[in-house]
Structures are given as C-alpha cells and as structure tokens.
Coordinates of C-alpha atoms in Angstrom, one line a residue:
Chain A
X82 CA 0.0 0.0 0.0
X83 CA 2.8 2.5 0.9
X84 CA 4.5 1.8 -2.4
X85 CA 1.2 2.3 -4.2
X86 CA 0.6 5.6 -2.4
X87 CA 4.1 6.8 -3.2
X88 CA 3.6 5.9 -6.9
X89 CA 0.3 7.8 -7.1
X90 CA 1.9 10.9 -5.5
X91 CA 4.8 10.7 -8.0
X92 CA 2.3 10.4 -10.9
X93 CA 0.5 13.6 -9.6
X94 CA 3.7 15.7 -10.0
X95 CA 4.0 15.5 -13.8
X96 CA 0.3 16.4 -14.1
X97 CA 0.8 19.5 -11.9
X98 CA 3.8 20.4 -14.0
X99 CA 1.8 19.9 -17.2
X100 CA -0.9 22.2 -15.9
X101 CA 1.6 24.8 -14.9
X102 CA 3.1 24.6 -18.5
X103 CA -0.4 25.1 -20.0
X104 CA -1.1 28.0 -17.7
X105 CA 2.2 29.7 -18.4
X106 CA 1.8 29.2 -22.2
X107 CA -1.6 30.7 -22.1
X108 CA -0.2 33.7 -20.3
X109 CA 2.8 34.0 -22.5
X110 CA 0.7 33.7 -25.7
X111 CA -1.7 36.4 -24.6
X112 CA -1.3 39.7 -26.4
X113 CA -0.4 42.7 -24.4
X114 CA 1.9 43.0 -21.4
X115 CA 0.8 42.1 -17.9
X116 CA 2.8 45.1 -16.9
X117 CA 1.0 47.5 -19.2
X118 CA 0.4 49.8 -16.3
X119 CA 4.2 50.6 -16.4
X120 CA 4.4 50.6 -20.2
X121 CA 1.8 53.3 -20.7
X122 CA 2.8 55.4 -17.8
X123 CA 4.5 58.5 -19.3
X124 CA 6.2 59.4 -16.1
X125 CA 8.6 56.5 -16.4
X126 CA 11.4 57.2 -18.9
X127 CA 12.1 54.5 -21.5
X128 CA 15.5 53.5 -20.1
X129 CA 14.1 53.0 -16.6
X130 CA 11.3 50.8 -18.1
X131 CA 14.0 48.8 -20.0
X132 CA 15.9 48.2 -16.8
X133 CA 12.7 47.3 -14.9
X134 CA 11.8 44.8 -17.6
X135 CA 15.3 43.3 -17.5
X136 CA 15.2 43.1 -13.7
X137 CA 11.9 41.3 -13.9
X138 CA 13.3 39.0 -16.6
X139 CA 10.6 39.9 -19.1
X140 CA 13.1 39.9 -22.0
X141 CA 14.5 36.4 -21.4
X142 CA 13.6 33.5 -23.7
X143 CA 10.3 31.9 -22.8
X144 CA 11.6 28.7 -21.1
X145 CA 13.8 30.7 -18.8
X146 CA 10.8 32.8 -17.9
X147 CA 8.8 29.6 -17.2
X148 CA 11.4 28.3 -14.8
X149 CA 11.7 31.6 -13.0
X150 CA 7.9 31.8 -12.7
X151 CA 7.7 28.2 -11.5
X152 CA 10.5 28.7 -9.0
X153 CA 8.9 31.7 -7.4
X154 CA 5.5 29.9 -7.3
X155 CA 7.1 27.0 -5.5
X156 CA 8.8 29.3 -3.0
X157 CA 5.4 30.7 -2.1
X158 CA 6.2 34.1 -3.8
X159 CA 3.0 34.6 -5.7
X160 CA 3.3 38.3 -6.2
X161 CA 1.0 41.1 -5.1
X162 CA -2.6 41.9 -6.2
X163 CA -2.7 44.9 -8.5
X164 CA -5.8 46.1 -6.8
X165 CA -5.5 45.6 -3.1
X166 CA -1.7 45.4 -2.9
X167 CA -1.9 42.4 -0.6
X168 CA 0.3 39.3 -1.2
X169 CA -1.8 37.0 -3.4
X170 CA -1.2 34.0 -1.2
X171 CA -2.7 35.8 1.8
X172 CA -5.7 36.8 -0.2
X173 CA -6.2 33.2 -1.3
X174 CA -5.6 31.7 2.1
X175 CA -8.2 34.0 3.6
X176 CA -10.9 32.7 1.2
X177 CA -9.9 29.1 0.6
X178 CA -11.5 27.7 3.8
X179 CA -15.0 29.0 2.8
X180 CA -14.7 27.4 -0.6
X181 CA -13.5 24.1 0.7
X182 CA -16.3 24.1 3.4
X183 CA -19.0 24.7 0.9
X184 CA -17.7 22.2 -1.6
X185 CA -17.1 19.6 1.1
X186 CA -20.6 20.0 2.6
X187 CA -22.2 19.8 -0.8
X188 CA -20.3 16.6 -1.7
X189 CA -21.5 15.0 1.5
X190 CA -25.1 16.0 0.6
X191 CA -24.6 14.6 -2.9
X192 CA -23.3 11.3 -1.4
X193 CA -26.3 11.1 1.0
X194 CA -28.7 11.5 -1.9
X195 CA -26.9 9.4 -4.6
X196 CA -25.9 6.3 -2.5
X197 CA -29.3 5.3 -1.1
X198 CA -31.3 6.4 -4.2
X199 CA -28.9 4.8 -6.6
X200 CA -28.7 1.5 -4.7
X201 CA -32.5 1.4 -4.2
X202 CA -33.1 2.1 -7.9
X203 CA -30.6 -0.6 -9.1
X204 CA -31.9 -3.3 -6.7
X205 CA -35.4 -2.8 -8.1
X206 CA -34.6 -2.2 -11.8
X207 CA -37.4 -0.8 -14.0
X208 CA -39.7 -0.5 -11.0
X209 CA -41.7 2.7 -10.6
X210 CA -39.1 4.0 -8.0
X211 CA -36.3 3.3 -10.5
X212 CA -38.1 5.2 -13.3
X213 CA -39.0 8.2 -11.2
X214 CA -35.4 8.3 -9.7
X215 CA -33.9 8.1 -13.1
X216 CA -36.0 10.8 -14.6
X217 CA -35.4 13.1 -11.7
X218 CA -31.7 12.5 -12.0
X219 CA -31.8 13.5 -15.6
X220 CA -33.7 16.6 -14.8
X221 CA -31.3 17.3 -11.9
X222 CA -28.2 17.3 -13.9
X223 CA -29.8 19.2 -16.8
X224 CA -30.6 22.1 -14.5
X225 CA -27.7 24.4 -14.7
X226 CA -26.4 25.6 -11.3
X227 CA -27.0 29.2 -12.1
X228 CA -30.7 28.6 -12.8
X229 CA -31.3 26.4 -9.7
X230 CA -29.6 29.1 -7.6
X231 CA -31.9 31.8 -9.0
X232 CA -35.0 29.5 -8.5
X233 CA -34.1 28.8 -4.9
X234 CA -33.6 32.5 -4.2
X235 CA -36.9 33.2 -5.8
X236 CA -38.7 30.6 -3.8
X237 CA -37.0 30.7 -0.3
X238 CA -35.7 34.3 -0.1
X239 CA -38.2 36.4 -2.0
X240 CA -41.4 34.4 -1.9
X241 CA -41.3 32.7 1.5
X242 CA -38.6 34.9 3.0
X243 CA -37.1 32.1 5.0
X244 CA -33.5 32.3 4.0
X245 CA -31.1 35.2 3.4
X246 CA -29.8 35.3 -0.2
X247 CA -26.6 37.1 0.5
X248 CA -23.9 35.2 2.4
X249 CA -22.5 37.5 5.1
X250 CA -19.2 37.1 6.8
X251 CA -20.1 39.4 9.7
X252 CA -22.9 37.8 11.6
X253 CA -23.3 39.8 14.8
X254 CA -24.3 36.9 17.1
X255 CA -22.6 34.4 19.3
X256 CA -22.9 30.8 20.2
X257 CA -26.0 29.0 19.0
X258 CA -27.4 32.0 17.3
X259 CA -24.3 32.3 15.2
X260 CA -24.4 28.7 14.1
X261 CA -28.1 29.1 13.3
X262 CA -27.5 32.1 11.1
X263 CA -24.5 30.4 9.5
X264 CA -26.6 27.3 8.7
X265 CA -29.4 29.4 7.3
X266 CA -27.1 31.2 4.9
X267 CA -25.3 28.1 3.8
X268 CA -28.3 25.9 3.0
X269 CA -28.9 27.3 -0.4
X270 CA -25.4 27.3 -1.8
X271 CA -24.8 23.8 -0.5
X272 CA -28.1 22.6 -1.8
X273 CA -27.5 24.0 -5.3
X274 CA -24.2 22.3 -5.7
X275 CA -25.1 19.1 -3.8
X276 CA -28.4 18.5 -5.7
X277 CA -26.6 18.9 -9.1
X278 CA -23.8 16.5 -8.1
X279 CA -26.2 14.1 -6.4
X280 CA -28.2 13.8 -9.6
X281 CA -25.2 12.9 -11.7
X282 CA -23.8 10.5 -9.1
X283 CA -27.2 8.7 -8.7
X284 CA -26.9 7.5 -12.3
X285 CA -23.3 6.4 -11.8
X286 CA -24.2 4.5 -8.6
X287 CA -27.2 2.9 -10.3
X288 CA -25.4 1.6 -13.3
X289 CA -22.4 0.4 -11.2
X290 CA -24.7 -1.5 -8.8
X291 CA -26.6 -3.0 -11.8
X292 CA -23.3 -4.3 -13.1
X293 CA -22.3 -5.9 -9.8
X294 CA -25.6 -7.5 -8.7
X295 CA -25.4 -10.0 -11.6
X296 CA -22.0 -11.3 -10.6
X297 CA -21.4 -14.7 -9.2
X298 CA -20.1 -13.7 -5.8
X299 CA -23.4 -12.0 -5.1
X300 CA -25.3 -15.2 -6.0
X301 CA -22.9 -17.1 -3.7
X302 CA -23.5 -14.7 -0.8
X303 CA -27.3 -15.1 -1.2
X304 CA -26.9 -18.9 -1.4
X305 CA -25.0 -18.9 1.8
X306 CA -28.2 -17.5 3.4
X307 CA -26.9 -14.0 4.2
X308 CA -29.6 -11.5 4.8
X309 CA -30.4 -9.3 1.8
X310 CA -29.3 -6.1 3.6
X311 CA -25.9 -7.6 4.3
X312 CA -25.5 -8.8 0.7
X313 CA -26.3 -5.4 -0.6
X314 CA -24.1 -3.4 1.7
X315 CA -21.0 -5.7 2.0
X316 CA -21.0 -7.6 -1.3
X317 CA -22.6 -5.3 -3.8
X318 CA -22.1 -1.7 -2.8
X319 CA -18.4 -2.0 -1.9
X320 CA -17.6 -3.4 -5.3
X321 CA -19.9 -1.0 -7.1
X322 CA -18.1 1.9 -5.5
X323 CA -14.9 1.1 -7.4
X324 CA -16.0 2.5 -10.8
X325 CA -18.1 5.2 -9.1
X326 CA -14.9 6.6 -7.4
X327 CA -13.3 7.0 -10.8
X328 CA -16.3 8.8 -12.3
X329 CA -16.6 11.1 -9.3
X330 CA -12.9 12.0 -9.7
X331 CA -13.6 12.8 -13.3
X332 CA -16.4 15.1 -12.2
X333 CA -14.1 17.3 -9.9
X334 CA -13.5 20.0 -12.5
X335 CA -17.2 20.3 -13.0
X336 CA -17.7 20.6 -9.3
X337 CA -15.3 23.5 -9.1
X338 CA -17.0 25.1 -12.0
X339 CA -20.3 24.8 -10.2
X340 CA -18.7 26.2 -7.0
X341 CA -17.6 29.4 -8.9
X342 CA -21.1 30.0 -10.2
X343 CA -22.7 29.3 -6.8
X344 CA -20.3 31.6 -5.0
X345 CA -21.0 34.3 -7.5
X346 CA -24.8 33.9 -7.1
X347 CA -24.9 33.9 -3.3
X348 CA -21.9 36.2 -3.0
X349 CA -20.1 33.6 -0.9
X350 CA -16.6 35.0 -0.2
X351 CA -14.6 32.1 -1.5
X352 CA -11.9 31.8 -4.1
X353 CA -14.5 31.4 -6.9
X354 CA -15.9 34.8 -6.4
X355 CA -12.4 36.1 -5.9
X356 CA -11.6 34.9 -9.4
X357 CA -14.6 36.6 -10.9
X358 CA -13.9 40.0 -9.2
X359 CA -10.3 39.9 -10.1
X360 CA -11.2 39.1 -13.8
X361 CA -13.6 42.0 -13.8
X362 CA -10.8 44.3 -12.4
X363 CA -8.0 43.0 -14.6
X364 CA -6.0 41.7 -11.6
X365 CA -3.6 39.3 -13.4
X366 CA -1.6 37.9 -10.5
X367 CA -4.7 36.9 -8.6
X368 CA -6.3 35.4 -11.6
X369 CA -3.3 33.2 -12.4
X370 CA -2.9 32.1 -8.8
X371 CA -6.6 31.2 -8.3
X372 CA -6.6 29.2 -11.5
X373 CA -3.5 27.4 -10.3
X374 CA -5.0 26.7 -6.9
X375 CA -8.1 25.2 -8.6
X376 CA -5.9 23.0 -10.8
X377 CA -4.0 21.9 -7.7
X378 CA -7.2 21.1 -5.9
X379 CA -8.4 19.0 -8.8
X380 CA -5.1 17.0 -8.8
X381 CA -5.4 16.7 -5.0
X382 CA -8.9 15.2 -5.2
X383 CA -7.8 12.9 -8.0
X384 CA -5.1 11.7 -5.6
X385 CA -7.7 11.1 -2.9
X386 CA -9.7 9.2 -5.4
X387 CA -6.7 7.0 -6.2
X388 CA -6.1 6.3 -2.5
X389 CA -9.8 5.4 -2.0
X390 CA -9.5 3.2 -5.1
X391 CA -6.6 1.3 -3.6
X392 CA -8.5 0.8 -0.3
X393 CA -11.7 -0.4 -2.1
X394 CA -9.9 -2.7 -4.5
X395 CA -6.8 -4.1 -2.8
X396 CA -5.9 -6.0 -6.0
X397 CA -4.7 -2.8 -7.7
X398 CA -2.3 -1.8 -5.0
X399 CA -0.3 -5.0 -5.7
X400 CA 0.0 -4.2 -9.4
Chain B
X389 CA -38.8 -26.8 -48.5
X390 CA -40.9 -24.3 -46.7
X391 CA -39.8 -20.7 -47.1
X392 CA -39.2 -18.9 -43.9
X393 CA -41.9 -16.5 -43.0
X394 CA -41.6 -13.4 -45.0
X395 CA -40.1 -10.7 -42.8
X396 CA -39.5 -7.1 -43.8
X397 CA -35.8 -6.6 -44.2
X398 CA -34.5 -3.9 -41.9
X399 CA -31.1 -2.3 -42.3
X400 CA -28.9 -1.2 -39.4
X401 CA -30.5 2.3 -39.3
X402 CA -34.0 0.8 -39.3
X403 CA -33.0 -1.4 -36.4
X404 CA -31.6 1.6 -34.6
X405 CA -34.8 3.6 -35.2
X406 CA -36.9 0.7 -33.8
X407 CA -34.8 0.7 -30.6
X408 CA -34.9 4.5 -30.4
X409 CA -38.7 4.5 -30.6
X410 CA -38.9 2.3 -27.5
X411 CA -37.4 5.1 -25.4
X412 CA -40.5 7.2 -25.0
X413 CA -38.9 10.1 -23.2
X414 CA -36.3 10.3 -25.9
X415 CA -38.9 10.6 -28.7
X416 CA -40.8 13.3 -26.7
X417 CA -37.4 15.1 -26.3
X418 CA -36.6 14.9 -29.9
X419 CA -40.0 16.6 -30.7
X420 CA -39.4 19.3 -28.0
X421 CA -36.0 19.9 -29.3
X422 CA -37.2 20.2 -32.9
X423 CA -39.9 22.7 -31.8
X424 CA -37.3 24.7 -29.9
X425 CA -34.9 24.8 -32.9
X426 CA -37.6 25.6 -35.3
X427 CA -38.9 28.3 -32.9
X428 CA -35.6 30.2 -32.7
X429 CA -34.9 29.7 -36.5
X430 CA -38.4 30.6 -37.9
X431 CA -39.9 32.4 -35.0
X432 CA -38.3 35.8 -35.6
X433 CA -39.9 35.8 -39.1
X434 CA -43.4 35.8 -37.5
X435 CA -42.6 37.7 -34.3
X436 CA -41.1 40.8 -35.8
X437 CA -40.7 43.0 -32.8
X438 CA -37.1 44.2 -32.7
X439 CA -34.9 43.0 -29.9
X440 CA -33.7 46.4 -28.9
X441 CA -36.8 48.6 -29.0
X442 CA -36.7 50.5 -25.8
X443 CA -40.1 51.3 -24.2
X444 CA -40.0 52.7 -20.7
X445 CA -43.7 52.5 -20.2
X446 CA -43.4 48.7 -20.3
X447 CA -40.4 48.6 -17.9
X448 CA -40.2 45.2 -16.2
X449 CA -43.8 44.4 -17.2
X450 CA -44.9 40.9 -16.8
X451 CA -46.3 38.7 -19.6
X452 CA -49.1 40.3 -21.5
X453 CA -50.8 39.8 -24.9
X454 CA -48.5 42.4 -26.5
X455 CA -45.4 40.8 -25.0
X456 CA -46.1 37.2 -24.1
X457 CA -43.0 36.7 -22.1
X458 CA -42.9 40.2 -20.6
X459 CA -40.3 43.0 -20.8
X460 CA -36.9 43.7 -19.3
X461 CA -35.7 46.8 -17.4
X462 CA -35.6 48.8 -20.7
X463 CA -39.0 47.6 -21.8
X464 CA -37.4 45.4 -24.5
X465 CA -39.5 42.5 -25.7
X466 CA -38.3 39.3 -24.0
X467 CA -39.8 36.8 -26.5
X468 CA -37.8 38.4 -29.4
X469 CA -34.7 38.5 -27.3
X470 CA -35.0 34.9 -26.2
X471 CA -35.5 33.8 -29.8
X472 CA -32.5 35.8 -30.9
X473 CA -30.4 34.5 -28.0
X474 CA -31.5 31.0 -28.7
X475 CA -30.0 31.2 -32.1
X476 CA -26.6 32.1 -30.7
X477 CA -26.8 29.6 -27.8
X478 CA -27.7 26.8 -30.1
X479 CA -25.1 27.9 -32.7
X480 CA -22.4 27.9 -30.0
X481 CA -23.6 24.4 -28.9
X482 CA -23.4 22.9 -32.4
X483 CA -20.2 24.6 -33.4
X484 CA -18.3 23.8 -30.2
X485 CA -19.5 20.1 -30.6
X486 CA -18.1 20.1 -34.1
X487 CA -14.7 21.3 -32.8
X488 CA -14.7 18.8 -30.0
X489 CA -15.7 15.9 -32.2
X490 CA -13.1 16.8 -34.8
X491 CA -10.3 17.0 -32.3
X492 CA -11.5 14.0 -30.4
X493 CA -11.8 11.7 -33.4
X494 CA -8.4 12.8 -34.7
X495 CA -6.7 12.2 -31.4
X496 CA -8.5 9.0 -30.7
X497 CA -7.9 7.7 -34.2
X498 CA -4.2 8.5 -34.2
X499 CA -3.7 7.0 -30.7
X500 CA -5.8 3.9 -31.7
X501 CA -3.9 3.3 -34.9
X502 CA -0.4 4.1 -33.7
X503 CA -0.3 2.4 -30.4
X504 CA 2.9 2.3 -28.5
X505 CA 4.7 5.5 -27.4
X506 CA 2.6 7.9 -29.4
X507 CA -0.6 6.4 -27.9
X508 CA 0.8 6.7 -24.3
X509 CA 1.7 10.4 -24.9
X510 CA -1.7 11.2 -26.4
X511 CA -3.5 9.5 -23.6
X512 CA -1.4 11.3 -21.0
X513 CA -2.4 14.6 -22.6
X514 CA -6.1 13.5 -22.7
X515 CA -5.9 12.7 -19.0
X516 CA -4.2 16.0 -18.3
X517 CA -7.0 17.8 -20.1
X518 CA -9.6 15.8 -18.1
X519 CA -8.1 17.1 -14.9
X520 CA -7.8 20.7 -15.9
X521 CA -10.2 23.0 -14.0
X522 CA -12.2 24.0 -17.1
X523 CA -14.3 27.0 -16.0
X524 CA -11.4 28.9 -14.4
X525 CA -9.2 28.3 -17.5
X526 CA -12.1 29.3 -19.8
X527 CA -12.4 32.5 -17.8
X528 CA -8.7 33.1 -17.9
X529 CA -8.4 32.6 -21.6
X530 CA -11.3 34.8 -22.4
X531 CA -9.9 37.5 -20.1
X532 CA -6.5 37.4 -21.8
X533 CA -7.6 37.1 -25.5
X534 CA -10.9 38.9 -25.7
X535 CA -9.7 42.4 -26.4
X536 CA -7.2 41.5 -29.2
X537 CA -9.7 39.3 -31.0
X538 CA -12.3 42.0 -30.8
X539 CA -9.9 44.3 -32.7
X540 CA -9.3 41.8 -35.5
X541 CA -12.7 40.5 -36.3
X542 CA -15.2 42.7 -34.4
X543 CA -16.8 42.0 -31.0
X544 CA -19.5 39.5 -32.0
X545 CA -17.6 37.3 -34.4
X546 CA -14.5 37.5 -32.3
X547 CA -16.2 36.4 -29.1
X548 CA -18.1 33.7 -31.0
X549 CA -14.9 32.2 -32.5
X550 CA -13.1 32.4 -29.2
X551 CA -15.9 30.9 -27.1
X552 CA -16.6 28.1 -29.6
X553 CA -12.9 27.2 -30.0
X554 CA -12.1 27.0 -26.3
X555 CA -15.3 25.2 -25.3
X556 CA -14.6 22.7 -28.1
X557 CA -11.0 22.3 -27.0
X558 CA -12.1 21.5 -23.4
X559 CA -14.6 18.9 -24.4
X560 CA -12.9 16.5 -26.8
X561 CA -11.5 14.1 -24.3
X562 CA -14.4 11.7 -23.9
X563 CA -14.7 11.4 -27.7
X564 CA -11.0 10.7 -28.0
X565 CA -11.1 7.9 -25.4
X566 CA -14.2 6.3 -27.0
X567 CA -12.7 6.4 -30.5
X568 CA -9.4 5.0 -29.2
X569 CA -11.1 2.1 -27.4
X570 CA -13.2 1.4 -30.5
X571 CA -10.1 1.4 -32.7
X572 CA -8.3 -1.0 -30.5
X573 CA -11.0 -3.6 -30.8
X574 CA -12.0 -2.9 -34.4
X575 CA -8.5 -3.0 -35.9
X576 CA -8.1 -6.6 -35.0
X577 CA -11.4 -7.7 -36.5
X578 CA -11.5 -10.0 -39.5
X579 CA -13.1 -7.6 -41.9
X580 CA -10.3 -5.1 -41.3
X581 CA -7.8 -7.9 -41.6
X582 CA -9.5 -8.8 -45.0
X583 CA -9.3 -5.2 -46.2
X584 CA -5.7 -5.0 -45.2
X585 CA -4.9 -8.3 -47.0
X586 CA -6.6 -6.8 -50.1
X587 CA -4.1 -4.0 -50.0
X588 CA -6.2 -1.2 -48.6
X589 CA -4.1 1.8 -47.5
X590 CA -4.0 2.9 -43.9
X591 CA -6.1 6.0 -44.7
X592 CA -8.7 3.9 -46.5
X593 CA -8.8 1.4 -43.6
X594 CA -9.4 4.1 -41.1
X595 CA -11.9 6.2 -43.1
X596 CA -13.9 3.4 -44.8
X597 CA -13.7 0.4 -42.5
X598 CA -12.9 1.3 -38.9
X599 CA -14.4 4.8 -38.4
X600 CA -17.9 4.1 -39.8
X601 CA -18.1 1.2 -37.3
X602 CA -17.0 3.4 -34.4
X603 CA -19.6 6.0 -35.2
X604 CA -22.4 4.9 -32.8
X605 CA -20.8 5.9 -29.5
X606 CA -19.3 9.0 -31.1
X607 CA -22.8 10.3 -32.1
X608 CA -24.0 9.7 -28.6
X609 CA -21.0 11.6 -27.1
X610 CA -21.5 14.4 -29.6
X611 CA -25.1 14.8 -28.6
X612 CA -24.1 15.2 -24.9
X613 CA -21.3 17.6 -25.9
X614 CA -23.9 20.0 -27.4
X615 CA -25.6 20.2 -24.1
X616 CA -22.3 20.7 -22.3
X617 CA -21.3 23.4 -24.7
X618 CA -24.6 25.2 -24.3
X619 CA -24.3 25.1 -20.5
X620 CA -20.7 26.3 -20.7
X621 CA -21.6 29.3 -22.9
X622 CA -24.5 30.2 -20.7
X623 CA -22.3 29.9 -17.6
X624 CA -19.8 32.3 -19.1
X625 CA -22.5 34.8 -20.1
X626 CA -24.1 34.4 -16.7
X627 CA -20.9 35.4 -15.1
X628 CA -20.9 38.5 -17.4
X629 CA -17.8 37.3 -19.3
X630 CA -19.3 35.8 -22.4
X631 CA -20.9 37.7 -25.2
X632 CA -21.0 41.5 -25.1
X633 CA -24.1 43.0 -23.4
X634 CA -26.0 43.9 -26.5
X635 CA -26.2 40.3 -27.6
X636 CA -28.9 38.6 -25.5
X637 CA -27.8 35.0 -25.3
X638 CA -29.8 33.0 -22.7
X639 CA -27.1 33.2 -20.1
X640 CA -26.7 36.9 -20.6
X641 CA -30.4 37.4 -20.1
X642 CA -30.2 35.6 -16.8
X643 CA -27.2 37.7 -15.8
X644 CA -29.1 40.9 -16.5
X645 CA -32.2 39.5 -14.8
X646 CA -30.6 38.3 -11.6
X647 CA -30.6 41.6 -9.8
X648 CA -34.3 42.2 -10.5
X649 CA -35.6 38.8 -9.3
X650 CA -37.9 40.4 -6.7
X651 CA -39.7 42.7 -9.2
X652 CA -39.5 40.7 -12.4
X653 CA -39.1 37.0 -11.9
X654 CA -40.4 36.3 -15.4
X655 CA -37.3 37.9 -16.8
X656 CA -35.1 35.2 -15.3
X657 CA -37.6 32.3 -15.5
X658 CA -38.2 32.2 -19.2
X659 CA -34.5 32.2 -20.5
X660 CA -33.7 29.8 -17.7
X661 CA -36.5 27.5 -18.8
X662 CA -35.3 27.7 -22.4
X663 CA -31.8 26.6 -21.3
X664 CA -33.2 23.8 -19.1
X665 CA -35.6 22.5 -21.8
X666 CA -32.9 22.5 -24.4
X667 CA -30.4 20.7 -22.2
X668 CA -32.8 18.2 -20.7
X669 CA -34.1 17.2 -24.1
X670 CA -30.6 16.9 -25.6
X671 CA -29.7 14.7 -22.7
X672 CA -32.7 12.5 -23.1
X673 CA -32.1 12.4 -26.8
X674 CA -28.6 11.2 -26.1
X675 CA -29.9 8.5 -23.8
X676 CA -32.3 7.3 -26.5
X677 CA -29.5 7.4 -29.1
X678 CA -27.4 5.3 -26.8
X679 CA -30.1 2.7 -26.6
X680 CA -30.4 2.9 -30.4
X681 CA -26.8 3.0 -31.5
X682 CA -24.7 1.6 -28.7
X683 CA -26.7 -1.2 -27.2
X684 CA -23.9 -2.8 -25.3
X685 CA -23.3 0.1 -22.9
X686 CA -25.3 0.3 -19.7
X687 CA -24.7 3.8 -18.2

C-alpha cells in the first residue's frame, strides 16, 4: 500500500507540472503586457522601463521565464494583487476555507442522496421507483447551477422569506445564534451544488450496482443465506463503488465550475468569487494564482480518489 | 422446402430507429428539441418586434398579450430577445460540438492506430485535459484574449470564435477515449484484416472500414457535448464574461435578470427554462440514441 501511495503521489507531480506549463503558455501567448500599467505610464522614462523589464526577466527567452515563474510559485512568492496590494497567497488563504467548506458539505449532501437512491433504484430495476429516480436524476443534472440558484432564491428568499440570499461574513451573534445564522445562509449554496452532483452520481451508482448484482459472488453470498441487507451493503455496494470513485474524480473540474457559479450567485466570499472579481478588475496575478489553486485542488482530489480506489480494491495496489 | 416466414428486411438504421422509438422520453425530447430549434430559427420571421426597441412604459412588465414573455428593465420584448439569444446559444452548442468531435476523433484515431509510445503520450495529454479546471481556465483565456480578437474581427464574431474554440478544446477528451477504445477492438477484427490483405491503404482502412463502425458511441457523445457546450456558454454569459451586453444570449439574459428577481421573476424564469428545456431534451435524446446506436453500454 505504501508503495502504491508513493507511486500515485509521484504520478501527480507531472500532471501538476503539465498544468503549470499550460497555464504559463496561455499567459505568454496572450497579447499585451501584464505590466501594461508601467508601459503606458508616461512618467517612467524608457531606459528605466527597460531596466525594470530586464530586472523582472521579461526579455528572457520563454523557457527561462517559465522556470523563473515556477521557481517563485514553488517558493510561495505569488506576487501582489494589482488592486488591493496584498500578497496574493494571503488573499487566497483568507478565502480558501470557505470554498472548501461549501464544496465539502455539498459533496457530503450529494453522497447522501446518490448512494441510497442509486442503490435502491438498481436493486429494483425498471420499477416505478427506478423510473422516477432516473427521470429526476436526468432533470437534476440538466438544470444548470446558475438557474437552480436563482430559482431557490426566488422561492425561499423572495417568496417565502425564510433564508437570506446574500452570504454574510459578519454575523453579529454568538454561540448558538451564530451557528443558526450560518446554517441558514449556507443551506442554499450547498443545496444547489449538492443536488446537481447528487443527480449525476445517482446515475453512476445505479449503473455500477446494476453491473455488480449479476456477478457470481453475489449469488454465492445469497446462497449462503446471508440477509439481503448484508448482501447489498457488503458484497454489492463496496464493489460497485470502485467505478463510481473514478467517475466522481472525473467530475471534480465540473464541481469547481459549479462552485464558482454558486459563490457568485450567493456572494459567498470564496476563491471562486475572488476569481470573478479579479477578472472584472484585470488583476492578473490573482487570476493566475486562483486558476493554479483550482488546478492543484483537482489534482489533489484525484489523488484522494486514487487512494480510495486502492482501499476499495486491494488488488490494484499490488500491481 | 418451406420458405421462412416473409419478414421485412431492416437495415442497421431501421433497427436503430426501432430501438430509439422504445425510449418514449427520448422521442418526446426529440420533438421538443425540434420545436425549440424551429422556434428560434423561424420564430423571428413571425414575431417581428425588434430585440432592442426601448419602451420605458413597459419597464419590467410581466407577460401580456402584446409581450407574451414580458419585458426587461428597458422595456425590450423578451420573446424576441429569447428567440435571438437561442440562435446564438444553439449555434455555439453545435459549433463547439463540431470542434470537440473533430479534435476527439483525430486524437483517438491516431492513438488507436499508432499504439505504443505515441498512444501513451496522447493518452497522458487526454488525462491531463480531463483534470484541468475548465471553468477557471475558460475565464482566464477569455480574459486574456478577448480584447485583441475584438480588434481583429469585431466584437460579435471574435467572441463567438473564441468561445466556440475554447469550449470545443475543453470537451474532446471523452470522444478521444471512446474512439481509441473502438479502434483498438476494431482494428483486430476479421473484416479489417481482410481489407488489409486486399491491399487497402492505412487511410482507407481508417476512413472506410474502422471509423464508420466506431460511429455509434461518437454520435452519442457528440449529442451530450452539445448540451455541455450550451451550459458552458450560458455559464460564461451568466458570469458576465461571455458575449457583449448587446447580444442577448440565454445566459446573458439571466445575468441581467438576476438583480431584478424580486420585481420581475419572469425575466429570469423564461430564459432559464429555455436553457433547461434544451439541455434536458438533448440529454434524453442522447440517452435514446445510446439505446439505439450503442446497445452494449449500460450507463
């Protein structure tokens, strides 16, 4: 297992490097100068500008610039925001926990929907429950997150006036009241993301379970006289989870896309809304850094999926 | 000798149509989708209100006989705007799908035919693209390239080309994987062997013998890609970073509507419903096509 883990970590590194190359190429191909501010400022004489460019390494060949950029990224020197003049890594660290909390909670919600519904549907194939669940799952993942978000606001904030539609960081309450307010303002963002993911996963779980129930070891387990619940939980679901984990890992980029939209709708102060505000205000260092953080998060979750995979299916860790 | 009972001969397409018809929701979806497409294509010929006629007396007015879907904050007619926006959203969907399928088939076919090192490299790139955070990268690329393309080909065409290309370039991976898997199994089949023995060139083998047989799953994936591209474009426009404000794509309409939800819910609901109906019917259609063209797969 340790060896397997080590190998997965080592495989993640080239992917991260690959993404950094893509990011840097995009930036380098882009027309215009990220330091346009300086270039168009008439107060700076041309020779000073030249020296500045040279000291920043902007005239070096592209591969040297890539290594310089990568080196400073690795050392945690991510530059300063053009707008707020705060180090970019501080800005991101302030907002990362909110994003991770919202995404994490919504994934848990999605799992709580997808597992029982998917297993129930697959153990009663083509029943009424299966058909209803399947149709609802289709509807669920065809509803774009930005539309569900608006519909929920319309229903719960405007019509019923139960939940606030703007996420606030400054709740002036303590103890239980604080938790209550926090819960109320988190319900909608988490539900939007969780329902969307849950719908997609339900279909994965259903088809994976359908594949496993017809295998011989399940028949054997039933023939031994094990109760049906134990057969389903121990013999079917665990094996069915193996392909599901892969599919869920493939969905991670979509999850982050949904998170950006959701944060924007409910004004959740996470890195997704930071990305949008910095694009709207041309804040290049922040945009680059946030994109890179998202990429790193995707790779990290792929790694988690790989580890889960090795735990669910011990055969592959010996390979 | 008794002749076998006369049975109407059905070709492979007839067989596929028989299987497709069994999926009732898919048939309904095909009709809904046809109505939607026809509506946005032909609709503006009958509903001739201009999309940008400003009428402050009808500001944020709800649905009425004169304006069946209501008006926006400038009193512009929403039905006309939704039909116009639908043309763009659907065009983006189809064009981005074409880009994705072309790239995907090319990569998959090369990897599947070449095998070995080239295959390994191409698959590594495919996996890399699958783990890219697509929306942040889309936003980054549009942010960096938007202005310069605008100068070259004008704001509308520039943004259209840009959006279609990048959405396409972020959606080809599934097709590539499918095509590669199909190629691996098909290229060992007897009929390919026979064609090779008859001296068919590599190009002819691929285009005439292998690719047509790999088409079923590709058509299914292409259908789903249209839905994905429509959602991607709407997401960009919804974040205010897609088409310029004077082009009312469905996502853009939602973006404009979201701050007026409490006075004019109809403004958000109708374009949202249009996106939802299009996407859900495309997804159901894809499901039906999977039953029809790719009967072995279960998902």
